[in-house]
Amino acid sequence: MKEWILSILAIAIVAGGLGTGAQAEPVRVRLRRALQSVDIQAMDLKLSSLGSQRSVVPVAAVAPRLESIRIRFKPTKSGIPIWKIQYRDSKQTVESQTLPLEVHGEVMRLGLEPVPRHLKLFPREDGRIDVITELDVESYLSGVLPSEMPASWPLEALKAQVVASRSYMYSLMNEKQGEHFHLEASVFDQVYSMMNDVITNPHHRGTISQVIRETKDQVLVDAQGEIVRAYYHSDCGGQTEEPGRVWGTGAKMGTVKDPSCPLSPHGLWTFKIKRKELGERLGRYLSWPTDDPFMSLEVIDRSPSRRVGNLRVLFNRGEAILSAQDLRRVLGFSRIKSTNFQLHWGAEDLTIHGRGFGHGVGMCQWGARTLANRGLSYQQILKHYYMKARIQPLSEVGGWSAQDLKKKAKSGQQAITL
């Protein structure tokens, strides 16, 4: 237990030790979504409500010791739920009616994972719970950078990554000002975690701090001066892709042939699945009648980068169209690592041979690593992948001056929607 607490204290230092002053607007990050119940462990655990003056009003508290609670909620006609908080050790149960429910504690864990010391719980219409935390920009980036790119990689690659991550973050903060969170803490946006290799390696902690400090407030902007939604991925497989060809929307960023990622472990991959299992999975996803047997799967179109756009799913009595991204969703993003693949049918199974890992839009991380090892600066790496963008200080971006940030923070506090 002592070793665990010391490890989590180190995490807290990393998460909170990079700030350089008051942050006008915190980054709201959804750590978990749609939980039936929330299990929390923490030292000096407190629950509090959000009053009209945003003051913290204790609802329940315990002495500074490790405490475990489980939280559920019961919907009410007023829309403000009744939270049921069960203290696991004492078996005591208390109730609180507030929106959201705030939880404070030191060395806090959500389930088994370390999390920041302040959480907000929001009820969902489906009866489940979203868990949100608020972080200053530097603390957020210190949890994203080593989760998205190994801290042992070249400094210039890490700097390119943090500028891309910062740009992506601010783009979504601007778009989702009135919502109760800005970003997911997962691959659906950017992976944020307090448990990564910087915790056990002091050198890596220093590297992450240096990279964030030396690129402070730098973002990518487009020709109109707007912050770029700077997508990135693990391995492009030889050529990057336009966002519109992956998600159907998004400004054209330009693509680049990129032979600079030959050392990626995801350069080539293979996945095999039985025809019967494939048919069952596709049928469930498409809500297809179970009495109509699956026949085959075939590619309809490809982009100029050779990525699959859509596929035709053939059943005995009909057919359906499925995007390649949806096929990845059905079979698993870690199995179908990209949409740059070929289908090879056998008598009883399908073998999929592919290249690269990820959606292919924006910066290729393995390519950035190779370019950094060749001596390119992070500015040159970013220009290679985001050829239509330029690096600019946040203070010089329209709507993001210090005064603008304070206005955003104020409006965000007053107009959070569920």
Tab-separated table of C-alpha atoms in Angstrom:
chain	number	residue	atom	x	y	z
A	1	MET	CA	0.000	0.000	0.000
A	2	LYS	CA	2.832	2.395	0.875
A	3	GLU	CA	4.462	1.857	-2.520
A	4	TRP	CA	1.156	2.501	-4.288
A	5	ILE	CA	0.602	5.796	-2.447
A	6	LEU	CA	4.148	6.967	-3.227
A	7	SER	CA	3.600	6.155	-6.918
A	8	ILE	CA	0.358	8.114	-7.016
A	9	LEU	CA	2.014	11.074	-5.269
A	10	ALA	CA	4.589	11.080	-8.070
A	11	ILE	CA	1.725	11.127	-10.561
A	12	ALA	CA	0.187	14.127	-8.804
A	13	ILE	CA	3.487	15.989	-9.022
A	14	VAL	CA	3.695	15.352	-12.773
A	15	ALA	CA	0.061	16.326	-13.331
A	16	GLY	CA	0.267	19.507	-11.334
A	17	GLY	CA	3.901	20.515	-11.561
A	18	LEU	CA	4.003	22.008	-15.034
A	19	GLY	CA	1.661	24.952	-14.563
A	20	THR	CA	3.060	28.442	-14.875
A	21	GLY	CA	0.220	30.460	-13.427
A	22	ALA	CA	-3.542	30.810	-13.388
A	23	GLN	CA	-5.303	29.297	-16.364
A	24	ALA	CA	-8.135	31.399	-17.791
A	25	GLU	CA	-10.174	28.385	-18.889
A	26	PRO	CA	-9.634	24.805	-17.740
A	27	VAL	CA	-9.737	21.880	-20.122
A	28	ARG	CA	-12.793	19.735	-19.379
A	29	VAL	CA	-11.949	16.084	-20.029
A	30	ARG	CA	-14.393	13.175	-19.947
A	31	LEU	CA	-12.479	10.396	-18.207
A	32	ARG	CA	-15.316	7.840	-18.354
A	33	ARG	CA	-18.649	7.726	-20.109
A	34	ALA	CA	-21.919	5.885	-19.480
A	35	LEU	CA	-20.950	4.161	-16.214
A	36	GLN	CA	-23.699	2.396	-14.270
A	37	SER	CA	-21.869	3.153	-11.039
A	38	VAL	CA	-18.683	4.989	-10.100
A	39	ASP	CA	-16.127	3.407	-7.752
A	40	ILE	CA	-13.660	5.845	-6.186
A	41	GLN	CA	-10.818	5.470	-3.699
A	42	ALA	CA	-9.029	8.470	-2.223
A	43	MET	CA	-7.351	9.977	0.790
A	44	ASP	CA	-9.242	12.784	2.571
A	45	LEU	CA	-12.320	12.127	0.457
A	46	LYS	CA	-14.976	14.859	0.260
A	47	LEU	CA	-18.199	15.270	-1.669
A	48	SER	CA	-19.474	18.733	-2.503
A	49	SER	CA	-22.176	20.578	-4.402
A	50	LEU	CA	-21.892	23.410	-6.882
A	51	GLY	CA	-23.651	26.436	-5.421
A	52	SER	CA	-24.766	29.573	-7.234
A	53	GLN	CA	-21.488	31.247	-6.265
A	54	ARG	CA	-19.504	28.117	-7.183
A	55	SER	CA	-18.581	27.643	-3.538
A	56	VAL	CA	-17.726	24.212	-2.206
A	57	VAL	CA	-20.239	22.990	0.383
A	58	PRO	CA	-19.198	19.753	2.135
A	59	VAL	CA	-21.809	17.015	2.048
A	60	ALA	CA	-19.783	14.270	3.650
A	61	ALA	CA	-16.181	13.946	4.728
A	62	VAL	CA	-13.920	11.494	6.524
A	63	ALA	CA	-10.584	11.698	8.296
A	64	PRO	CA	-7.444	11.744	6.106
A	65	ARG	CA	-7.317	8.021	5.351
A	66	LEU	CA	-7.971	5.820	2.360
A	67	GLU	CA	-11.724	5.603	1.765
A	68	SER	CA	-13.755	3.778	-0.892
A	69	ILE	CA	-17.164	4.815	-2.190
A	70	ARG	CA	-19.610	3.649	-4.847
A	71	ILE	CA	-21.887	6.243	-6.436
A	72	ARG	CA	-25.173	5.738	-8.276
A	73	PHE	CA	-28.056	8.088	-8.969
A	74	LYS	CA	-31.844	8.052	-9.062
A	75	PRO	CA	-33.558	10.314	-11.640
A	76	THR	CA	-36.191	12.803	-10.461
A	77	LYS	CA	-38.908	14.808	-12.196
A	78	SER	CA	-36.985	18.025	-11.510
A	79	GLY	CA	-34.061	16.777	-13.579
A	80	ILE	CA	-31.665	17.102	-10.629
A	81	PRO	CA	-30.795	13.543	-9.582
A	82	ILE	CA	-30.574	12.090	-6.119
A	83	TRP	CA	-27.080	10.677	-5.769
A	84	LYS	CA	-26.642	7.608	-3.578
A	85	ILE	CA	-23.148	7.382	-2.098
A	86	GLN	CA	-22.198	4.156	-0.340
A	87	TYR	CA	-19.092	4.123	1.859
A	88	ARG	CA	-17.685	0.638	1.274
A	89	ASP	CA	-15.888	0.188	4.633
A	90	SER	CA	-18.495	1.566	7.022
A	91	LYS	CA	-21.493	0.427	4.925
A	92	GLN	CA	-22.910	3.935	5.430
A	93	THR	CA	-25.053	5.363	2.615
A	94	VAL	CA	-25.715	9.084	2.171
A	95	GLU	CA	-27.731	11.009	-0.395
A	96	SER	CA	-27.114	14.304	-2.154
A	97	GLN	CA	-29.242	16.178	-4.676
A	98	THR	CA	-27.009	18.396	-6.766
A	99	LEU	CA	-25.893	18.883	-10.350
A	100	PRO	CA	-23.162	17.954	-10.895
A	101	LEU	CA	-21.863	15.946	-7.957
A	102	GLU	CA	-18.278	16.935	-7.179
A	103	VAL	CA	-15.747	14.601	-5.598
A	104	HIS	CA	-12.478	15.811	-4.077
A	105	GLY	CA	-9.631	13.731	-2.706
A	106	GLU	CA	-5.912	13.108	-2.633
A	107	VAL	CA	-4.213	10.197	-4.450
A	108	MET	CA	-7.568	9.400	-6.038
A	109	ARG	CA	-8.366	6.331	-8.107
A	110	LEU	CA	-11.352	5.783	-10.394
A	111	GLY	CA	-11.725	2.024	-10.454
A	112	LEU	CA	-8.080	0.962	-10.653
A	113	GLU	CA	-6.715	3.999	-12.500
A	114	PRO	CA	-5.180	7.122	-10.911
A	115	VAL	CA	-7.143	10.287	-11.704
A	116	PRO	CA	-6.885	14.001	-10.813
A	117	ARG	CA	-7.971	15.090	-7.337
A	118	HIS	CA	-11.200	16.784	-8.483
A	119	LEU	CA	-13.981	15.015	-10.403
A	120	LYS	CA	-17.455	16.060	-11.523
A	121	LEU	CA	-20.181	13.483	-12.064
A	122	PHE	CA	-22.932	14.259	-14.581
A	123	PRO	CA	-26.095	12.157	-15.008
A	124	ARG	CA	-27.112	10.996	-18.473
A	125	GLU	CA	-30.578	10.545	-19.908
A	126	ASP	CA	-29.904	6.806	-20.256
A	127	GLY	CA	-29.477	6.495	-16.486
A	128	ARG	CA	-25.699	6.263	-16.589
A	129	ILE	CA	-22.927	8.572	-15.399
A	130	ASP	CA	-20.210	10.625	-17.104
A	131	VAL	CA	-17.056	11.417	-15.114
A	132	ILE	CA	-15.374	14.739	-15.943
A	133	THR	CA	-12.236	16.421	-14.658
A	134	GLU	CA	-10.943	19.967	-15.192
A	135	LEU	CA	-7.242	20.584	-15.813
A	136	ASP	CA	-5.000	23.479	-16.715
A	137	VAL	CA	-3.505	23.186	-20.195
A	138	GLU	CA	-0.008	22.155	-19.091
A	139	SER	CA	-1.304	19.435	-16.751
A	140	TYR	CA	-3.559	18.096	-19.488
A	141	LEU	CA	-0.732	18.008	-22.025
A	142	SER	CA	1.577	16.325	-19.502
A	143	GLY	CA	-0.912	13.442	-19.369
A	144	VAL	CA	-1.498	13.364	-23.133
A	145	LEU	CA	2.030	13.600	-24.529
A	146	PRO	CA	3.558	10.424	-22.999
A	147	SER	CA	0.266	8.574	-23.580
A	148	GLU	CA	0.299	9.387	-27.301
A	149	MET	CA	4.065	9.200	-27.998
A	150	PRO	CA	6.842	7.455	-26.011
A	151	ALA	CA	8.783	9.938	-23.882
A	152	SER	CA	11.999	8.213	-25.006
A	153	TRP	CA	11.511	9.378	-28.604
A	154	PRO	CA	13.538	12.283	-30.084
A	155	LEU	CA	12.854	15.733	-28.639
A	156	GLU	CA	11.877	17.251	-31.976
A	157	ALA	CA	9.281	14.529	-32.587
A	158	LEU	CA	7.868	15.114	-29.099
A	159	LYS	CA	7.718	18.856	-29.725
A	160	ALA	CA	5.857	18.296	-32.989
A	161	GLN	CA	3.453	16.017	-31.113
A	162	VAL	CA	2.723	18.497	-28.334
A	163	VAL	CA	2.062	21.361	-30.787
A	164	ALA	CA	-0.344	19.094	-32.678
A	165	SER	CA	-2.010	17.975	-29.430
A	166	ARG	CA	-2.314	21.553	-28.165
A	167	SER	CA	-3.846	22.659	-31.470
A	168	TYR	CA	-6.318	19.775	-31.445
A	169	MET	CA	-7.244	20.603	-27.851
A	170	TYR	CA	-7.895	24.320	-28.448
A	171	SER	CA	-9.875	23.558	-31.597
A	172	LEU	CA	-12.278	21.382	-29.614
A	173	MET	CA	-12.375	23.774	-26.649
A	174	ASN	CA	-13.576	26.476	-29.022
A	175	GLU	CA	-16.184	24.201	-30.616
A	176	LYS	CA	-17.584	22.757	-27.368
A	177	GLN	CA	-17.579	25.784	-25.055
A	178	GLY	CA	-21.123	25.246	-23.805
A	179	GLU	CA	-20.897	21.488	-23.255
A	180	HIS	CA	-19.958	19.760	-20.030
A	181	PHE	CA	-16.723	18.429	-21.510
A	182	HIS	CA	-14.327	19.413	-24.305
A	183	LEU	CA	-12.424	16.192	-25.001
A	184	GLU	CA	-12.590	12.460	-24.440
A	185	ALA	CA	-9.636	10.956	-22.554
A	186	SER	CA	-9.460	8.135	-25.107
A	187	VAL	CA	-8.570	7.420	-28.725
A	188	PHE	CA	-11.830	9.113	-29.709
A	189	ASP	CA	-9.939	12.390	-29.079
A	190	GLN	CA	-6.558	12.213	-27.332
A	191	VAL	CA	-5.468	9.629	-24.788
A	192	TYR	CA	-5.057	11.284	-21.385
A	193	SER	CA	-3.688	9.179	-18.546
A	194	MET	CA	-1.871	9.725	-15.267
A	195	MET	CA	-0.331	6.256	-15.484
A	196	ASN	CA	2.446	6.241	-18.085
A	197	ASP	CA	6.205	5.805	-18.284
A	198	VAL	CA	7.012	9.302	-16.975
A	199	ILE	CA	5.961	8.168	-13.504
A	200	THR	CA	8.737	5.609	-13.098
A	201	ASN	CA	11.432	7.508	-15.003
A	202	PRO	CA	12.583	10.906	-13.653
A	203	HIS	CA	14.441	11.622	-16.900
A	204	HIS	CA	11.230	11.221	-18.870
A	205	ARG	CA	9.413	13.565	-16.470
A	206	GLY	CA	12.037	16.184	-17.197
A	207	THR	CA	11.751	15.580	-20.937
A	208	ILE	CA	7.971	16.055	-20.960
A	209	SER	CA	8.288	19.232	-18.892
A	210	GLN	CA	10.975	20.585	-21.240
A	211	VAL	CA	8.985	19.830	-24.395
A	212	ILE	CA	5.844	21.544	-23.103
A	213	ARG	CA	7.813	24.522	-21.791
A	214	GLU	CA	9.825	25.072	-24.989
A	215	THR	CA	6.699	25.022	-27.183
A	216	LYS	CA	4.494	26.926	-24.736
A	217	ASP	CA	1.301	28.344	-26.302
A	218	GLN	CA	2.371	27.391	-29.842
A	219	VAL	CA	-0.483	26.228	-32.088
A	220	LEU	CA	-1.068	25.490	-35.763
A	221	VAL	CA	-3.313	27.900	-37.667
A	222	ASP	CA	-4.712	27.812	-41.199
A	223	ALA	CA	-4.679	30.528	-43.873
A	224	GLN	CA	-7.652	32.233	-42.191
A	225	GLY	CA	-5.885	32.321	-38.833
A	226	GLU	CA	-8.113	29.648	-37.262
A	227	ILE	CA	-6.598	26.967	-35.037
A	228	VAL	CA	-6.226	23.736	-36.993
A	229	ARG	CA	-7.878	20.487	-35.872
A	230	ALA	CA	-4.447	18.850	-35.985
A	231	TYR	CA	-5.218	15.164	-36.359
A	232	TYR	CA	-2.416	12.635	-36.034
A	233	HIS	CA	-2.017	8.863	-36.069
A	234	SER	CA	0.530	6.119	-35.464
A	235	ASP	CA	1.599	5.000	-38.962
A	236	CYS	CA	0.286	6.264	-42.313
A	237	GLY	CA	1.481	3.219	-44.253
A	238	GLY	CA	3.240	5.370	-46.849
A	239	GLN	CA	0.755	8.199	-47.548
A	240	THR	CA	-1.461	10.414	-45.409
A	241	GLU	CA	-5.180	10.963	-45.995
A	242	GLU	CA	-7.681	13.837	-46.134
A	243	PRO	CA	-10.150	14.022	-43.197
A	244	GLY	CA	-13.121	14.199	-45.553
A	245	ARG	CA	-12.303	10.758	-46.949
A	246	VAL	CA	-12.209	9.276	-43.457
A	247	TRP	CA	-15.099	11.004	-41.665
A	248	GLY	CA	-16.979	12.638	-44.535
A	249	THR	CA	-16.276	16.157	-43.243
A	250	GLY	CA	-13.306	18.381	-42.480
A	251	ALA	CA	-11.214	20.990	-44.244
A	252	LYS	CA	-8.719	19.788	-46.819
A	253	MET	CA	-5.306	19.631	-45.171
A	254	GLY	CA	-3.303	18.229	-48.058
A	255	THR	CA	-1.731	14.783	-48.179
A	256	VAL	CA	1.868	13.709	-48.397
A	257	LYS	CA	3.651	10.582	-49.579
A	258	ASP	CA	5.616	9.503	-46.559
A	259	PRO	CA	8.203	6.722	-46.860
A	260	SER	CA	9.678	7.834	-43.524
A	261	CYS	CA	7.966	5.264	-41.282
A	262	PRO	CA	9.671	1.957	-42.262
A	263	LEU	CA	10.555	1.022	-38.666
A	264	SER	CA	6.955	1.025	-37.465
A	265	PRO	CA	5.852	-2.323	-36.004
A	266	HIS	CA	2.520	-1.691	-37.728
A	267	GLY	CA	4.020	-1.306	-41.201
A	268	LEU	CA	2.398	-4.555	-42.326
A	269	TRP	CA	-0.310	-6.528	-40.529
A	270	THR	CA	-2.643	-9.484	-41.079
A	271	PHE	CA	-5.985	-10.449	-39.558
A	272	LYS	CA	-7.952	-13.654	-40.181
A	273	ILE	CA	-11.567	-14.387	-39.267
A	274	LYS	CA	-13.972	-17.255	-39.958
A	275	ARG	CA	-16.697	-16.501	-42.494
A	276	LYS	CA	-19.418	-17.516	-40.007
A	277	GLU	CA	-18.141	-15.221	-37.242
A	278	LEU	CA	-17.728	-12.320	-39.680
A	279	GLY	CA	-21.298	-12.760	-40.890
A	280	GLU	CA	-22.650	-12.835	-37.341
A	281	ARG	CA	-20.793	-9.659	-36.363
A	282	LEU	CA	-21.798	-7.761	-39.479
A	283	GLY	CA	-25.398	-8.921	-39.167
A	284	ARG	CA	-25.638	-7.684	-35.580
A	285	TYR	CA	-24.053	-4.340	-36.423
A	286	LEU	CA	-26.355	-3.813	-39.412
A	287	SER	CA	-29.434	-5.177	-37.575
A	288	TRP	CA	-29.880	-7.585	-40.488
A	289	PRO	CA	-32.496	-10.393	-40.288
A	290	THR	CA	-30.886	-13.439	-38.695
A	291	ASP	CA	-32.583	-15.806	-41.148
A	292	ASP	CA	-30.814	-14.180	-44.132
A	293	PRO	CA	-27.358	-15.818	-44.406
A	294	PHE	CA	-24.198	-13.800	-44.977
A	295	MET	CA	-22.536	-14.419	-48.341
A	296	SER	CA	-19.549	-12.129	-48.885
A	297	LEU	CA	-17.804	-8.797	-48.351
A	298	GLU	CA	-16.240	-6.762	-51.161
A	299	VAL	CA	-14.527	-3.389	-51.602
A	300	ILE	CA	-16.497	-0.712	-53.484
A	301	ASP	CA	-14.049	2.189	-53.695
A	302	ARG	CA	-10.640	3.460	-52.629
A	303	SER	CA	-9.098	6.877	-52.107
A	304	PRO	CA	-5.978	8.024	-54.007
A	305	SER	CA	-3.933	6.792	-51.034
A	306	ARG	CA	-5.395	3.294	-51.631
A	307	ARG	CA	-7.460	3.335	-48.448
A	308	VAL	CA	-10.818	1.621	-48.628
A	309	GLY	CA	-13.793	3.963	-48.535
A	310	ASN	CA	-16.858	1.680	-48.520
A	311	LEU	CA	-17.581	-2.024	-48.706
A	312	ARG	CA	-20.579	-4.013	-49.902
A	313	VAL	CA	-21.940	-6.602	-47.457
A	314	LEU	CA	-23.749	-9.311	-49.415
A	315	PHE	CA	-26.478	-11.447	-47.874
A	316	ASN	CA	-28.604	-14.082	-49.607
A	317	ARG	CA	-31.607	-11.779	-50.012
A	318	GLY	CA	-30.009	-8.348	-50.099
A	319	GLU	CA	-26.993	-6.180	-49.452
A	320	ALA	CA	-25.832	-3.267	-47.311
A	321	ILE	CA	-23.113	-0.625	-47.592
A	322	LEU	CA	-20.559	-0.363	-44.801
A	323	SER	CA	-17.769	2.192	-44.451
A	324	ALA	CA	-14.250	0.914	-43.869
A	325	GLN	CA	-14.154	2.796	-40.557
A	326	ASP	CA	-17.296	0.952	-39.484
A	327	LEU	CA	-15.656	-2.354	-40.417
A	328	ARG	CA	-12.778	-1.410	-38.114
A	329	ARG	CA	-15.335	-0.637	-35.412
A	330	VAL	CA	-17.056	-4.014	-35.892
A	331	LEU	CA	-13.876	-6.108	-35.861
A	332	GLY	CA	-11.766	-3.948	-33.538
A	333	PHE	CA	-9.503	-0.985	-34.228
A	334	SER	CA	-6.502	-2.908	-32.882
A	335	ARG	CA	-7.187	-5.778	-35.311
A	336	ILE	CA	-8.071	-3.850	-38.462
A	337	LYS	CA	-5.371	-1.277	-37.853
A	338	SER	CA	-6.134	0.947	-40.834
A	339	THR	CA	-8.359	1.150	-43.907
A	340	ASN	CA	-5.401	0.491	-46.212
A	341	PHE	CA	-6.080	-3.213	-46.698
A	342	GLN	CA	-6.807	-6.024	-49.145
A	343	LEU	CA	-9.386	-8.813	-48.738
A	344	HIS	CA	-8.418	-12.422	-49.510
A	345	TRP	CA	-11.149	-15.045	-49.276
A	346	GLY	CA	-10.511	-18.679	-48.454
A	347	ALA	CA	-13.034	-21.502	-48.373
A	348	GLU	CA	-14.038	-20.881	-44.746
A	349	ASP	CA	-12.364	-17.650	-43.737
A	350	LEU	CA	-11.332	-14.142	-44.724
A	351	THR	CA	-7.747	-12.905	-44.440
A	352	ILE	CA	-7.168	-9.148	-44.393
A	353	HIS	CA	-3.672	-7.864	-45.225
A	354	GLY	CA	-3.027	-4.214	-44.419
A	355	ARG	CA	-0.532	-1.402	-43.972
A	356	GLY	CA	-0.221	1.273	-41.293
A	357	PHE	CA	-2.080	1.977	-38.061
A	358	GLY	CA	-4.740	4.642	-37.557
A	359	HIS	CA	-6.900	6.872	-39.732
A	360	GLY	CA	-3.960	8.317	-41.677
A	361	VAL	CA	-4.956	11.988	-41.308
A	362	GLY	CA	-2.357	14.594	-40.345
A	363	MET	CA	0.949	13.731	-38.712
A	364	CYS	CA	2.328	10.199	-38.895
A	365	GLN	CA	3.998	9.642	-35.517
A	366	TRP	CA	6.444	6.999	-36.725
A	367	GLY	CA	7.265	9.230	-39.656
A	368	ALA	CA	7.870	12.152	-37.280
A	369	ARG	CA	10.248	9.955	-35.289
A	370	THR	CA	12.226	9.086	-38.420
A	371	LEU	CA	12.376	12.724	-39.561
A	372	ALA	CA	13.569	13.832	-36.116
A	373	ASN	CA	16.293	11.180	-36.171
A	374	ARG	CA	17.394	12.595	-39.536
A	375	GLY	CA	17.904	15.999	-37.917
A	376	LEU	CA	14.707	17.852	-38.865
A	377	SER	CA	13.325	20.382	-36.381
A	378	TYR	CA	9.806	20.142	-35.021
A	379	GLN	CA	8.869	23.147	-37.178
A	380	GLN	CA	10.032	21.255	-40.280
A	381	ILE	CA	8.229	18.090	-39.198
A	382	LEU	CA	4.966	19.976	-38.699
A	383	LYS	CA	5.351	21.724	-42.062
A	384	HIS	CA	5.870	18.336	-43.715
A	385	TYR	CA	2.547	16.976	-42.463
A	386	TYR	CA	0.454	20.155	-42.152
A	387	MET	CA	1.731	21.911	-45.266
A	388	LYS	CA	-1.129	24.440	-45.333
A	389	ALA	CA	-0.676	25.481	-41.689
A	390	ARG	CA	1.787	27.670	-39.819
A	391	ILE	CA	2.895	27.844	-36.182
A	392	GLN	CA	1.673	30.871	-34.244
A	393	PRO	CA	1.560	31.926	-30.564
A	394	LEU	CA	-1.903	31.498	-29.068
A	395	SER	CA	-1.979	35.145	-27.979
A	396	GLU	CA	-1.831	36.210	-31.643
A	397	VAL	CA	-4.778	34.030	-32.700
A	398	GLY	CA	-8.085	35.849	-33.021
A	399	GLY	CA	-10.354	35.098	-30.072
A	400	TRP	CA	-7.558	33.641	-27.945
A	401	SER	CA	-5.950	36.671	-26.282
A	402	ALA	CA	-5.747	36.707	-22.480
A	403	GLN	CA	-8.904	38.831	-22.326
A	404	ASP	CA	-10.733	36.515	-24.737
A	405	LEU	CA	-9.763	33.473	-22.671
A	406	LYS	CA	-11.234	35.024	-19.535
A	407	LYS	CA	-14.493	35.676	-21.385
A	408	LYS	CA	-14.573	32.062	-22.612
A	409	ALA	CA	-13.994	30.812	-19.079
A	410	LYS	CA	-16.818	32.967	-17.702
A	411	SER	CA	-19.280	31.942	-20.404
A	412	GLY	CA	-18.282	28.295	-20.012
A	413	GLN	CA	-19.089	28.397	-16.291
A	414	GLN	CA	-22.477	29.998	-16.859
A	415	ALA	CA	-23.731	27.992	-19.834
A	416	ILE	CA	-22.829	24.341	-19.444
A	417	THR	CA	-25.352	22.097	-21.176
A	418	LEU	CA	-25.881	18.350	-20.822
